[in-house]
Coordinates of C-alpha atoms in Angstrom, one line a residue:
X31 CA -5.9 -30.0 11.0
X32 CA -3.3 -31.4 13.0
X33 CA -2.3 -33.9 10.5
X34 CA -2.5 -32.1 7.6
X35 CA 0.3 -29.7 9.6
X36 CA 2.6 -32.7 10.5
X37 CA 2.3 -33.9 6.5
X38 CA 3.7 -30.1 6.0
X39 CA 6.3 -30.4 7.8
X40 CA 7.1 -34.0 6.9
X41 CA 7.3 -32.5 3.1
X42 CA 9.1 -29.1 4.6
X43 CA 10.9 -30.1 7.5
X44 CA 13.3 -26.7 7.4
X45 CA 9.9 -24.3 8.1
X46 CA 7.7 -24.1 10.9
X47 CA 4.6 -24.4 9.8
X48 CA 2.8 -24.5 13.0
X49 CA 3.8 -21.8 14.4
X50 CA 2.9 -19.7 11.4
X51 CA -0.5 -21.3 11.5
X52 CA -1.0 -20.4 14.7
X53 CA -0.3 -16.8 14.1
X54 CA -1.8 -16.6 11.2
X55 CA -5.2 -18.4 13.3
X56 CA -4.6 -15.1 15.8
X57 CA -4.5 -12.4 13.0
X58 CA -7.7 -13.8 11.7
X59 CA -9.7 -13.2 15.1
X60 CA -8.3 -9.6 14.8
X61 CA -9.5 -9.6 11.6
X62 CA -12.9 -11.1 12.8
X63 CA -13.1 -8.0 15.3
X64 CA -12.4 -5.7 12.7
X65 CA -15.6 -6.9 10.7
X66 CA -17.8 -6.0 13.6
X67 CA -17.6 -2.3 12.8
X68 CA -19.3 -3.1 8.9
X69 CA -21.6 -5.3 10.7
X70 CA -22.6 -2.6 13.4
X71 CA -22.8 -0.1 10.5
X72 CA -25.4 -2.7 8.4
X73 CA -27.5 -3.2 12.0
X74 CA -27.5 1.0 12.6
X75 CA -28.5 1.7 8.8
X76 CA -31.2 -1.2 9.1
X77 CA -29.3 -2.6 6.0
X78 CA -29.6 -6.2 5.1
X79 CA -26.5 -6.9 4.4
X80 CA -25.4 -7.5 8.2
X81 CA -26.3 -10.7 7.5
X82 CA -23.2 -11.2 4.9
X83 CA -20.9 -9.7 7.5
X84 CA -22.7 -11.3 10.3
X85 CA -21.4 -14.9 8.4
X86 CA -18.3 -13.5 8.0
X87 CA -17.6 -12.9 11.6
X88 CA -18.6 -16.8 12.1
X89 CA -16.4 -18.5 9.7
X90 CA -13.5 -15.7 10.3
X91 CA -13.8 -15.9 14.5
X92 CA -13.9 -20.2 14.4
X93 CA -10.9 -20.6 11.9
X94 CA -8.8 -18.5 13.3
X95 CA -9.8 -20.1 16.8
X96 CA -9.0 -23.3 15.2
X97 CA -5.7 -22.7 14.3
X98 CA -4.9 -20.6 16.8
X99 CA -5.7 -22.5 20.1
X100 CA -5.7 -26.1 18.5
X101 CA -2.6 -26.1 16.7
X102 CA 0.1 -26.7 19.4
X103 CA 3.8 -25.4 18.1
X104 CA 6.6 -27.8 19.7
X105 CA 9.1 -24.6 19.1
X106 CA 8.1 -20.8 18.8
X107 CA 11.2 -20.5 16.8
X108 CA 10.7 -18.4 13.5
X109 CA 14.0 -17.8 11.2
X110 CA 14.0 -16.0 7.9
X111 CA 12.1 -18.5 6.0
X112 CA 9.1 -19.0 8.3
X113 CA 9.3 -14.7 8.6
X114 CA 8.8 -14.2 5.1
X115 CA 6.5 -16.8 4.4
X116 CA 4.3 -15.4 7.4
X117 CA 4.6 -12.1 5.5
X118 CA 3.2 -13.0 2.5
X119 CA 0.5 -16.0 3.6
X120 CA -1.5 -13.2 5.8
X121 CA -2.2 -11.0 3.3
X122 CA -3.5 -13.6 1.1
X123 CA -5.5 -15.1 4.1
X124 CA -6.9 -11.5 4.9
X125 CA -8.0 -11.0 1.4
X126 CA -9.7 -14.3 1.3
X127 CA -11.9 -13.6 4.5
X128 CA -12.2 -10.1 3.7
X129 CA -13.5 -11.2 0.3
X130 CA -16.4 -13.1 1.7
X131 CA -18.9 -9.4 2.4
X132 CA -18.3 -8.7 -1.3
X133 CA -19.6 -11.8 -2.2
X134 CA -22.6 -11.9 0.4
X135 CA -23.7 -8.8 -0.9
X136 CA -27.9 -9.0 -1.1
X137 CA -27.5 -6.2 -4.3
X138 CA -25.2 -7.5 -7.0
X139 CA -23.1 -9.8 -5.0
X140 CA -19.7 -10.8 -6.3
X141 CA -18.3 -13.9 -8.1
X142 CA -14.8 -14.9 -6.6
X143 CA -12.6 -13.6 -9.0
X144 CA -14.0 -10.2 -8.5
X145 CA -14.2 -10.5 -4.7
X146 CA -10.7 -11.4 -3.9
X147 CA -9.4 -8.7 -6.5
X148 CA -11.5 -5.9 -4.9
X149 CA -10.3 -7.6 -1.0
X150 CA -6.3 -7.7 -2.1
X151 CA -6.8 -4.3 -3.8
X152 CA -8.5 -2.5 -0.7
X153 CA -5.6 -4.2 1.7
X154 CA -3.0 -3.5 -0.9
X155 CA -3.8 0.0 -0.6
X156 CA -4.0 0.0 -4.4
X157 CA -7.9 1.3 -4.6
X158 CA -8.5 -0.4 -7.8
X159 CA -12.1 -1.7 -8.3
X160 CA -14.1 -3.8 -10.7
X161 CA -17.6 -1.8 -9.9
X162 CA -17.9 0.7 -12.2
X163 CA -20.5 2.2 -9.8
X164 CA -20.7 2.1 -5.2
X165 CA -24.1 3.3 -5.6
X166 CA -25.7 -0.1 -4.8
X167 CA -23.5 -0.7 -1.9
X168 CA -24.6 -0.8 1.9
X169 CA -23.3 1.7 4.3
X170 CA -21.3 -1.8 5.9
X171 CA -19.9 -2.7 2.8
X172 CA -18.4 1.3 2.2
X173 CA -17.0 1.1 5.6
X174 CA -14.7 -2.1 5.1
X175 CA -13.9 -1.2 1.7
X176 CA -12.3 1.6 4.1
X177 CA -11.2 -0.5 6.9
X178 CA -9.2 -2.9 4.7
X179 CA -7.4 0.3 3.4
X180 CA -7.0 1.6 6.7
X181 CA -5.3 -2.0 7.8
X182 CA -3.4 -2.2 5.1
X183 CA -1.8 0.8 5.0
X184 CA 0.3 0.7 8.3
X185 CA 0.8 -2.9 7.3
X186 CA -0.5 -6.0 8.7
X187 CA 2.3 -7.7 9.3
X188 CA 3.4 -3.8 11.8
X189 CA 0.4 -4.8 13.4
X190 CA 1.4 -8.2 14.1
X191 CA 4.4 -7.0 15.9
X192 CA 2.6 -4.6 18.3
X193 CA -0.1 -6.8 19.0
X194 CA 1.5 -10.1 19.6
X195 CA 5.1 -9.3 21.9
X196 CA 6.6 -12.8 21.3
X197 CA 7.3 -11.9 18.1
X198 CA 10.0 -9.9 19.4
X199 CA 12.5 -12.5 19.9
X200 CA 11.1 -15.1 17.1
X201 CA 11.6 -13.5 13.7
X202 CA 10.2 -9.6 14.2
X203 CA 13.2 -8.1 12.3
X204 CA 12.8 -10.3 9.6
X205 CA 9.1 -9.5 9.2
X206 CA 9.5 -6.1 9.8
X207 CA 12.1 -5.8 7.0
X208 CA 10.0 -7.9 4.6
X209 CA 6.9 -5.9 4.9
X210 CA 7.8 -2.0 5.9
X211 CA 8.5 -0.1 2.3
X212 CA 12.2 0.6 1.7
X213 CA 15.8 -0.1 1.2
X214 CA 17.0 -0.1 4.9
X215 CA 14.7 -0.1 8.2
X216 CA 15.8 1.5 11.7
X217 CA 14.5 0.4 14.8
X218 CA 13.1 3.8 16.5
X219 CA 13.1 1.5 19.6
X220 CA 15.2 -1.2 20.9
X221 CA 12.5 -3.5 20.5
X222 CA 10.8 -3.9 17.6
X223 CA 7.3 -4.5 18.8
X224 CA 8.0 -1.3 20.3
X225 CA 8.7 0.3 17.0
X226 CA 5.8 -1.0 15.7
X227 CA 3.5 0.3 19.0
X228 CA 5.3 3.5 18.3
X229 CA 4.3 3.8 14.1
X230 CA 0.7 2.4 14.9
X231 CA 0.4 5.7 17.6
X232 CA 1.2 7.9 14.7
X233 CA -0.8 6.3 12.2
X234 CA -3.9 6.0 14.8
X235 CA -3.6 9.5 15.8
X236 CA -3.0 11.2 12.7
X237 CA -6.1 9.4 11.2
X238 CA -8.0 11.0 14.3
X239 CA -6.7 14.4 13.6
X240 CA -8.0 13.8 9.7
X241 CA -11.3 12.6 10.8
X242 CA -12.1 15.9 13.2
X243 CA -10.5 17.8 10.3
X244 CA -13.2 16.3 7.7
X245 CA -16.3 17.0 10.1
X246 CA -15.2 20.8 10.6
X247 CA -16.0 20.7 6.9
X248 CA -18.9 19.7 4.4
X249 CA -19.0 15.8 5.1
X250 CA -21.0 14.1 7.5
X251 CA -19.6 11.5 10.5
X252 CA -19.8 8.6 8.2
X253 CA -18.5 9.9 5.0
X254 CA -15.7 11.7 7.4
X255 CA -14.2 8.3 8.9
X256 CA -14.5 6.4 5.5
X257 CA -12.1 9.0 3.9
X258 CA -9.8 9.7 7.0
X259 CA -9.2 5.7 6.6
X260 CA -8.8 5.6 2.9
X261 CA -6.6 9.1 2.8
X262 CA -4.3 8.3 5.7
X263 CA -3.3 4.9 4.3
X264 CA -3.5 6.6 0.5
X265 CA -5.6 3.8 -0.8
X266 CA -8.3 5.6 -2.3
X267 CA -11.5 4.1 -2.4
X268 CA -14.1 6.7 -2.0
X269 CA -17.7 6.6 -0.6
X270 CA -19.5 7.6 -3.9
X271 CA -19.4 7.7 -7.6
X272 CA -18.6 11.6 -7.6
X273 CA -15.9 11.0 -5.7
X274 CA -14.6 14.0 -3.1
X275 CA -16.1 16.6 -6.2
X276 CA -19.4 15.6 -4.3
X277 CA -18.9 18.4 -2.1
X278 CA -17.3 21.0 -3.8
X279 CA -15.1 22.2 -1.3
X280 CA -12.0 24.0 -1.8
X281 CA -11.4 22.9 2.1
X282 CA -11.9 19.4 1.4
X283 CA -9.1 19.3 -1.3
X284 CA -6.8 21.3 0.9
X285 CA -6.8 19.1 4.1
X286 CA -7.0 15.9 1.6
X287 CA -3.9 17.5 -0.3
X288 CA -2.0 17.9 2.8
X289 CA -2.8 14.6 4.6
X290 CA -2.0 12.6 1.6
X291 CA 1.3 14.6 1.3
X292 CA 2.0 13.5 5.3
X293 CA 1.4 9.7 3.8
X294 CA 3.7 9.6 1.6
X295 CA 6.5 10.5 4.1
X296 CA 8.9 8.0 6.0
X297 CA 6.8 7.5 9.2
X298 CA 10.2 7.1 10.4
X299 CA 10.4 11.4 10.0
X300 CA 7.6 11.8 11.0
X301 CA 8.3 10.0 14.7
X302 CA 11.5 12.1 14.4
X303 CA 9.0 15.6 13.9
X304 CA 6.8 14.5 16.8
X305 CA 10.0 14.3 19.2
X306 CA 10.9 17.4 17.7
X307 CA 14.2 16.7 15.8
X308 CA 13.6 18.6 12.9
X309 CA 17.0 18.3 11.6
X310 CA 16.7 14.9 11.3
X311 CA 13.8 15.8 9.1
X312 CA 14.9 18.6 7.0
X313 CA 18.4 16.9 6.4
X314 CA 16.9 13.9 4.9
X315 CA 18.0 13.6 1.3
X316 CA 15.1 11.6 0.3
X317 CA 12.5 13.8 2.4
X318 CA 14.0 17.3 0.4
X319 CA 13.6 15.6 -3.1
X320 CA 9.7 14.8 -2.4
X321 CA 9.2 18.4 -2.0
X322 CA 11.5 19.5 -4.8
X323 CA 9.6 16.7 -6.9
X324 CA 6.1 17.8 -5.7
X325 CA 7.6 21.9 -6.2
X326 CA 8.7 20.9 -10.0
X327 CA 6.3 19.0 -11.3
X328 CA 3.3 21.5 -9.9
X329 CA 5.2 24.3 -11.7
X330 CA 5.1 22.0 -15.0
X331 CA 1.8 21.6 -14.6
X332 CA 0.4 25.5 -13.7
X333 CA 2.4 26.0 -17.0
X334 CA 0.6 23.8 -19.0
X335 CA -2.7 24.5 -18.1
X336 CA -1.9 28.0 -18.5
X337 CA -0.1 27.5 -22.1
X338 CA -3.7 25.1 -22.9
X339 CA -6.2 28.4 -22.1
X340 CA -7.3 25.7 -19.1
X341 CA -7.3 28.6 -16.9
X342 CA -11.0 28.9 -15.4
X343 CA -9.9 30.1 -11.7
X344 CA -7.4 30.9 -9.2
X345 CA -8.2 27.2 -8.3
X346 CA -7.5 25.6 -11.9
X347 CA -3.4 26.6 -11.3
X348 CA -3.1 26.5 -7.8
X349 CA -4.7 23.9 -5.8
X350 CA -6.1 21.4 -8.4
X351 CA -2.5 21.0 -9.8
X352 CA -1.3 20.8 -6.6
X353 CA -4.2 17.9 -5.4
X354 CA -3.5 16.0 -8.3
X355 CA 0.6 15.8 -7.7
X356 CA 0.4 14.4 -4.6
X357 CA -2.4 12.3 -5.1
X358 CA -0.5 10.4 -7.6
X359 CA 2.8 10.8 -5.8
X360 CA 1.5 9.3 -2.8
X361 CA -0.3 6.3 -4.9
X362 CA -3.8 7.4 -3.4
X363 CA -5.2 8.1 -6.9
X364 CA -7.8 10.4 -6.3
X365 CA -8.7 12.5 -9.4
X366 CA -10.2 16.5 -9.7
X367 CA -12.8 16.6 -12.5
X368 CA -10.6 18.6 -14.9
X369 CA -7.4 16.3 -14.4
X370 CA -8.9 14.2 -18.5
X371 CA -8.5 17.7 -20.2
X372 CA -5.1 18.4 -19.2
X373 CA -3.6 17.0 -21.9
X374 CA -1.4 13.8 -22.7
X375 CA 2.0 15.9 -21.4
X376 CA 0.4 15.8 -18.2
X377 CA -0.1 12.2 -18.3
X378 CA 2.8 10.9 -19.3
X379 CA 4.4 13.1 -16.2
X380 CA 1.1 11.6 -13.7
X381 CA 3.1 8.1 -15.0
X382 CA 7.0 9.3 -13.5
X383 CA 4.9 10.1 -10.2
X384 CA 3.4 7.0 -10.0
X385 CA 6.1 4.8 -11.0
X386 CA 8.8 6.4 -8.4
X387 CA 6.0 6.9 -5.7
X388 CA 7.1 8.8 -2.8
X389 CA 9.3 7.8 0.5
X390 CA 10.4 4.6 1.5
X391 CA 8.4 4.0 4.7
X392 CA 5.3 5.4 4.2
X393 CA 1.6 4.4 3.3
X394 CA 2.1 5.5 -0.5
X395 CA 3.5 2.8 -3.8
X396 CA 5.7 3.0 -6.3
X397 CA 8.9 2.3 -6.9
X398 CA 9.7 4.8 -4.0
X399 CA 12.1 8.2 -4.5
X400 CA 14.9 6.1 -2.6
X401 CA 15.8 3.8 -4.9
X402 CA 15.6 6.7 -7.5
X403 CA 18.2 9.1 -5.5
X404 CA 20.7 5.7 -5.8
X405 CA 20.0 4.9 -9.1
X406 CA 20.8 8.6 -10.5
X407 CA 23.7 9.0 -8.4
X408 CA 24.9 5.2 -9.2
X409 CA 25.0 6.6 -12.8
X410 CA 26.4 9.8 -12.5
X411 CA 29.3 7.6 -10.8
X412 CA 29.6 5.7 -14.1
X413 CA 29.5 8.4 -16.5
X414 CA 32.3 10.0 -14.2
X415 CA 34.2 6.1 -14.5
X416 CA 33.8 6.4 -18.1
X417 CA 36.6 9.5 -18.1
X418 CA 38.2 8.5 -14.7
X419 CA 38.3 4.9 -14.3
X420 CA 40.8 4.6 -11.6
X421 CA 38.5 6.9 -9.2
X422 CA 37.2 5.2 -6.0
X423 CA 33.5 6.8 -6.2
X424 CA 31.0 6.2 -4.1
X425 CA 27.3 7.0 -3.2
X426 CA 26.2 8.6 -0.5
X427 CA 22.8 9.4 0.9
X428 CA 22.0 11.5 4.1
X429 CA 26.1 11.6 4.6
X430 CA 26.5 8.2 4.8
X431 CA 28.3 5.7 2.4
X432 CA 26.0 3.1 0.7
X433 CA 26.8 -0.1 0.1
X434 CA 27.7 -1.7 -3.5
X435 CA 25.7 -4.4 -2.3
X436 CA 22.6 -2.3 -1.2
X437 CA 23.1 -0.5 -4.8
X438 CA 22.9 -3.5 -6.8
X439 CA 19.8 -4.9 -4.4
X440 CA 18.3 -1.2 -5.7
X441 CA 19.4 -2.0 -9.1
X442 CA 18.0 -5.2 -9.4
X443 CA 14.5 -3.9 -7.9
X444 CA 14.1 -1.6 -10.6
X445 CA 14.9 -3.9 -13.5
X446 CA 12.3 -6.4 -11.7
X447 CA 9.8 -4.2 -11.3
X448 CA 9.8 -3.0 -15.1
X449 CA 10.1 -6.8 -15.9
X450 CA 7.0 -7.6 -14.0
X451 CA 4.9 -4.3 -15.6
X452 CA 6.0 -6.0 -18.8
X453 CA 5.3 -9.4 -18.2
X454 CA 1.7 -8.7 -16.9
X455 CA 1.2 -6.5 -19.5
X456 CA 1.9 -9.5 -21.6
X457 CA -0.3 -11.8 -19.7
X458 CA -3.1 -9.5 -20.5
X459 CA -2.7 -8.8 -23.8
X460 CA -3.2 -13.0 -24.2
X461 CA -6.3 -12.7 -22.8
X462 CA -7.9 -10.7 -25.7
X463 CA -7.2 -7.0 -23.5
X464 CA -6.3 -3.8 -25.5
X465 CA -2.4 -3.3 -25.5
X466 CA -2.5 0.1 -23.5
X467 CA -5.2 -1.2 -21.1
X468 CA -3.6 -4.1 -20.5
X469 CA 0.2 -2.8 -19.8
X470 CA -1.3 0.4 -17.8
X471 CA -3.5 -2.0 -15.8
X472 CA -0.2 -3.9 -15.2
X473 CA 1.7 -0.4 -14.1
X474 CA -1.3 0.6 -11.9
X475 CA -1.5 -2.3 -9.6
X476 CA 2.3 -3.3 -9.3
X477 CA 2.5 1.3 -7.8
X478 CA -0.4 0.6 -6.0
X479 CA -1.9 3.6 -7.6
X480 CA -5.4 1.8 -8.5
X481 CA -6.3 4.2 -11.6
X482 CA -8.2 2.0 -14.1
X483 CA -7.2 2.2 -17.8
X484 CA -10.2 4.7 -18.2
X485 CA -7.8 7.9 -17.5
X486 CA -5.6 7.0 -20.9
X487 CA -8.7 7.2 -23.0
X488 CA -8.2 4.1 -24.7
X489 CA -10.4 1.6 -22.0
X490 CA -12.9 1.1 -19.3
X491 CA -12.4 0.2 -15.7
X492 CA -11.2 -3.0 -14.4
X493 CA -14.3 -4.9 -14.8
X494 CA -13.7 -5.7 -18.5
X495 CA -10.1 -7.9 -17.4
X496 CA -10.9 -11.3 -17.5
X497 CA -11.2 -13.7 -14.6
X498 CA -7.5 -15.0 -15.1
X499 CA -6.4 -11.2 -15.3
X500 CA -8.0 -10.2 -11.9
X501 CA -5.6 -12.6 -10.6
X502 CA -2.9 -11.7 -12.5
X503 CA -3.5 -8.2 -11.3
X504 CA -4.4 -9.1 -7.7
X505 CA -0.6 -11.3 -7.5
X506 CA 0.9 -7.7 -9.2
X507 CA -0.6 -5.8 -6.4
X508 CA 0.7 -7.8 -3.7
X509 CA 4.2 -8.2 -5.0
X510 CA 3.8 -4.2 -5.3
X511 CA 2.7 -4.1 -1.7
X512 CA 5.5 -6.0 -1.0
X513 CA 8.1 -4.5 -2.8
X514 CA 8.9 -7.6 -4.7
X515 CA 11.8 -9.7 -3.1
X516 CA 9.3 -10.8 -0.2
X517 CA 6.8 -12.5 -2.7
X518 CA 9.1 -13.3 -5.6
X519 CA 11.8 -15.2 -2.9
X520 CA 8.8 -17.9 -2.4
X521 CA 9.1 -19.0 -6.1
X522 CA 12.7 -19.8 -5.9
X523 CA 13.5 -23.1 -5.2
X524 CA 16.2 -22.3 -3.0
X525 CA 13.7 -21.3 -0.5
X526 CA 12.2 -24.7 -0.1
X527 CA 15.5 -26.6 0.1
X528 CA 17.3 -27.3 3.3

C-alpha cells in the first residue's frame, strides 16, 4: 500500500495523496460503525442477511484501518486540489462499501452495476432505484437504504469536518465550499468544524423531533426511523411498495409535508430561527421566494384539479396539492396516488420544481432557487441595457451587491447543468433507451429527485437502463450532488498539472 502511494505521488507530486488516504481510511471505519445498525436490525429480526452486513463490516473496518493507521502522511497539509479531490473520492468510496449489502443480499442479490447505482443514489440523496419492488428486502437492508440517505443528506464531507478537528486548519473551507449546496457559504462559527458540529446538531435533532412525530401517528418504531431518515435528508426511499399511502393518514402527509418543507431550507436559516433572529430569516430574498413558489404553484395546481372534475375531497385541493409541491421542490420525490391523473400541465410544472429545487444549503437538489433569483434579475438588467446602455446596473440579493464574477459562475452552472441533462440524455438514447426515458432519467438524477421515467407514461423504472447507463446515471447523480464544478474540475487537465 505504501508503495503504490509513493508511485502516486511520484506521478502527482503537487497532491497529497496520503493524507487523503488516510482520511479517506478514517471515514470508512465511520462508515463501518454505521453498518452495525443494519446488521443489529438483521440479528433482532432473525433475518439472514446479517451475514451480508456482517462481511461488510469486515472488509469496511480492516481497509479503512489500513489506510488509516498504516499510511503515514509526511505533511498534513491539504490545499485546494487535495480538498476537492477528497470531496469527490469519498463519496465514491462510500458507495462502493455501501454497495457490498445489496449485493450480499440471500433474496435476489445484486450484480454490481445495480448495487453501486442503488449505493450512489441512496447517498446522493436522489432515491432512484432499479427494484421495481422492496418486498423481498430484509428489515437490515430497509434500514441502510435509509441510513445512506440519512448520511448523505447533511453531507459526508460536513461530517468529516465535525468529526475529525484537524481538518480545521488543513483545507476545511475548501471542502466545506465544494460540498455544502450553494453559491456562497458563511461560517456560523469562526471555526469551521464548529460550523459543521453546529449544522449536524440541527440536522440530528430535527430528525429526532420527526421520528417522535411519526410514532404519535399510524407507523410503527421501525417504519418511523426509516422515514424520519429518508424525509429529513429528502432522499426518498420508502419502506414498502405502497409507499406512505400504506397508512392512509391525512397526519402522515401533513408532518411529511412540513418536514420536507424544513429540508429544503438553508440550514443556515434555520441555525438563525433556532437563535431566534427571525429577521434574518424573513428578510432572506431566497427564503420568501420558496414560499411564494410553493404559494403559486399550489394555487396552479387546486385550479387545475378543480377545472379537470378531480375534485373527490377537501383533501384532493388542499393537502395532496400541497404534499406533492414540496415533495418535488425539495427533490424528496414522494408521490400521492392521484398525482398520474393530474394531467400533463401538472407535469410539465412538477419539471420547473424539480429542475430549480429549493434553497441553496439545504438537503433538497436541483438547480437551487438561488441561482434562479440571479439569473432573472441578471436578465432584467440586460433587457433594461438594451434601452439604457450607459446604466451601471447591478444585482442585488438580500441588500447586498453581487459580484459579476459570482453572476457568470451562476451563469455558467446553469448552461452546464442543461448541457449535462442533454448529454446523458444522449448517452442513453445510444444504448437502445426510449427518447423521453432516457432524457427524463438524465433530468431526474442530475436534481436528485429520483422519480423513474414511469411518472411520464412513456417507460418503466430504472431497471430497464442498461449496465453502461446505471453508470452514466450514477456519475449524473454525483455531479448533481455536487453541484457540478467539484466533480467536473477533476476532468480538467489543469487540475493535474503543477
Amino acid at each position: 500500500m505504501r508503495r503504490s502511494v509513493r508511485q502516486l505521488n511520484q506521478y502527482f507530486p503537487m497532491i497529497n495523496f496520503p493524507v487523503l488516504l488516510r482520511i479517506i481510511g478514517l471515514l470508512l471505519v465511520i462508515e463501518s460503525v454505521f453498518l452495525l445498525f443494519p446488521l443489529a436490525t438483521c440479528l433482532y429480526y432473525g433475518e439472514s442477511d446479517w451475514e451480508g452486513f456482517a462481511l461488510t463490516f469486515g472488509i469496511t473496518a480492516v481497509t479503512g484501518s489500513l489506510m488509516a493507521f498504516c499510511i503515514k502522511p509526511t505533511s498534513s497539509s491539504m490545499g485546494k486540489r487535495e480538498g476537492f479531490l477528497l470531496t469527490a473520492l469519498v463519496w465514491v468510496f462510500f458507495s462502493c462499501f455501501g454497495m457490498l449489502p445489496f449485493m450480499l443480499m440471500k433474496a435476489q442479490p445484486l450484480s454490481v452495476s445495480d448495487a453501486f447505482f442503488e449505493a450512489m443514489s441512496g447517498f446522493t440523496t436522489t432515491g432512484a432505484s432499479i427494484m421495481t419492488s422492496i418486498s423481498h428486502l430484509s428489515h437490515g437492508a430497509v434500514l441502510w437504504r435509509s441510513l445512506m440517505q440519512w448520511i448523505g443528506g447533511m453531507g459526508i464531507i460536513l461530517f468529516t469536518l465535525a468529526v475529525i478537528p484537524m481538518l480545521n486548519h488543513s483545507g476545511g473551507m475548501q471542502m466545506f465550499n465544494a460540498e455544502v449546496t450553494g453559491i456562497t457559504h458563511d461560517k456560523l462559527r469562526p471555526r469551521i468544524s464548529q460550523t459543521a458540529k453546529s449544522l449536524w446538531l440541527i440536522y440530528i435533532t430535527l430528525t429526532a423531533i420527526l421520528f417522535v412525530l411519526l410514532i404519535v401517528g399510524p407507523m410503527g418504531t421501525f417504519d418511523a426511523l426509516c422515514y424520519a431518515f429518508s424525509i429529513m435528508s429528502t432522499g426518498g426511499f420508502a419502506t414498502s411498495d405502497e409507499g406512505l399511502s400504506l397508512w392512509q393518514s391525512d397526519y402522515i402527509e401533513a408532518v411529511t409535508t412540513f418536514f420536507m418543507f424544513i429540508g429544503g431550507v438553508s440550514f443556515t436559516l434555520i441555525y438563525r430561527a433556532v437563535h431566534r433572529d427571525f429577521r434574518a430569516v424573513w428578510s432572506n430574498d431566497v427564503f420568501r421566494t420558496y414560499i411564494w413558489v410553493i404559494l403559486v404553484f399550489y394555487l396552479i395546481f387546486a385550479g387545475t384539479i378543480w377545472y379537470n372534475g378531480q375534485v373527490t375531497s377537501i383533501k384532493s385541493v388542499t393537502l395532496d396539492p400541497l404534499f406533492q409541491i414540496v415533495s418535488m421542490i425539495s427533490s424528496t420525490g414522494f408521490e400521492v396516488p392521484e398525482f398520474g391523473t393530474w394531467g400533463t400541465f401538472v407535469l410539465s410544472l412538477v419539471f420547473v420544481l424539480m429542475f430549480f429545487g429549493a434553497c441553496a444549503g439545504s438537503t433538497s437538489g436541483g438547480a437551487k432557487l438561488d441561482r434562479l433569483i440571479y439569473m432573472l434579475k441578471n436578465c432584467r438588467n440586460e433587457i433594461e441595457r438594451c434601452i439604457h446602455p450607459n446604466n451601471i446596473l447591478t444585482v442585488r440579493v438580500n441588500g447586498k451587491v453581487i459580484p459579476h464574477e459570482t453572476v457568470s459562475k451562476v451563469i455558467a452552472f446553469l448552461c452546464l447543468y442543461v448541457l449535462i441533462i442533454l448529454a446523458g440524455g444522449i448517452s442513453l438514447t445510444a444504448m437502445g433507451l426510449p427518447l423521453i426515458d432516457s432524457f427524463f432519467s438524465a433530468f431526474t438524477c442530475i436534481s436528485n429527485t429520483g422519480l423513474s421515467a414511469g411518472v411520464t407514461g412513456y417507460g418503466g423504472t430504472f431497471a430497464i437502463v442498461p449496465d453502461p447507463g446505471k453508470w452514466i446515471l450514477a456519475i449524473i447523480m454525483l455531479i448533481g450532488r455536487l453541484e457540478l464544478f467539484t466533480v467536473l474540475l477533476l476532468f480538467t487537465p489543469a487540475f493535474w498539472r503543477k
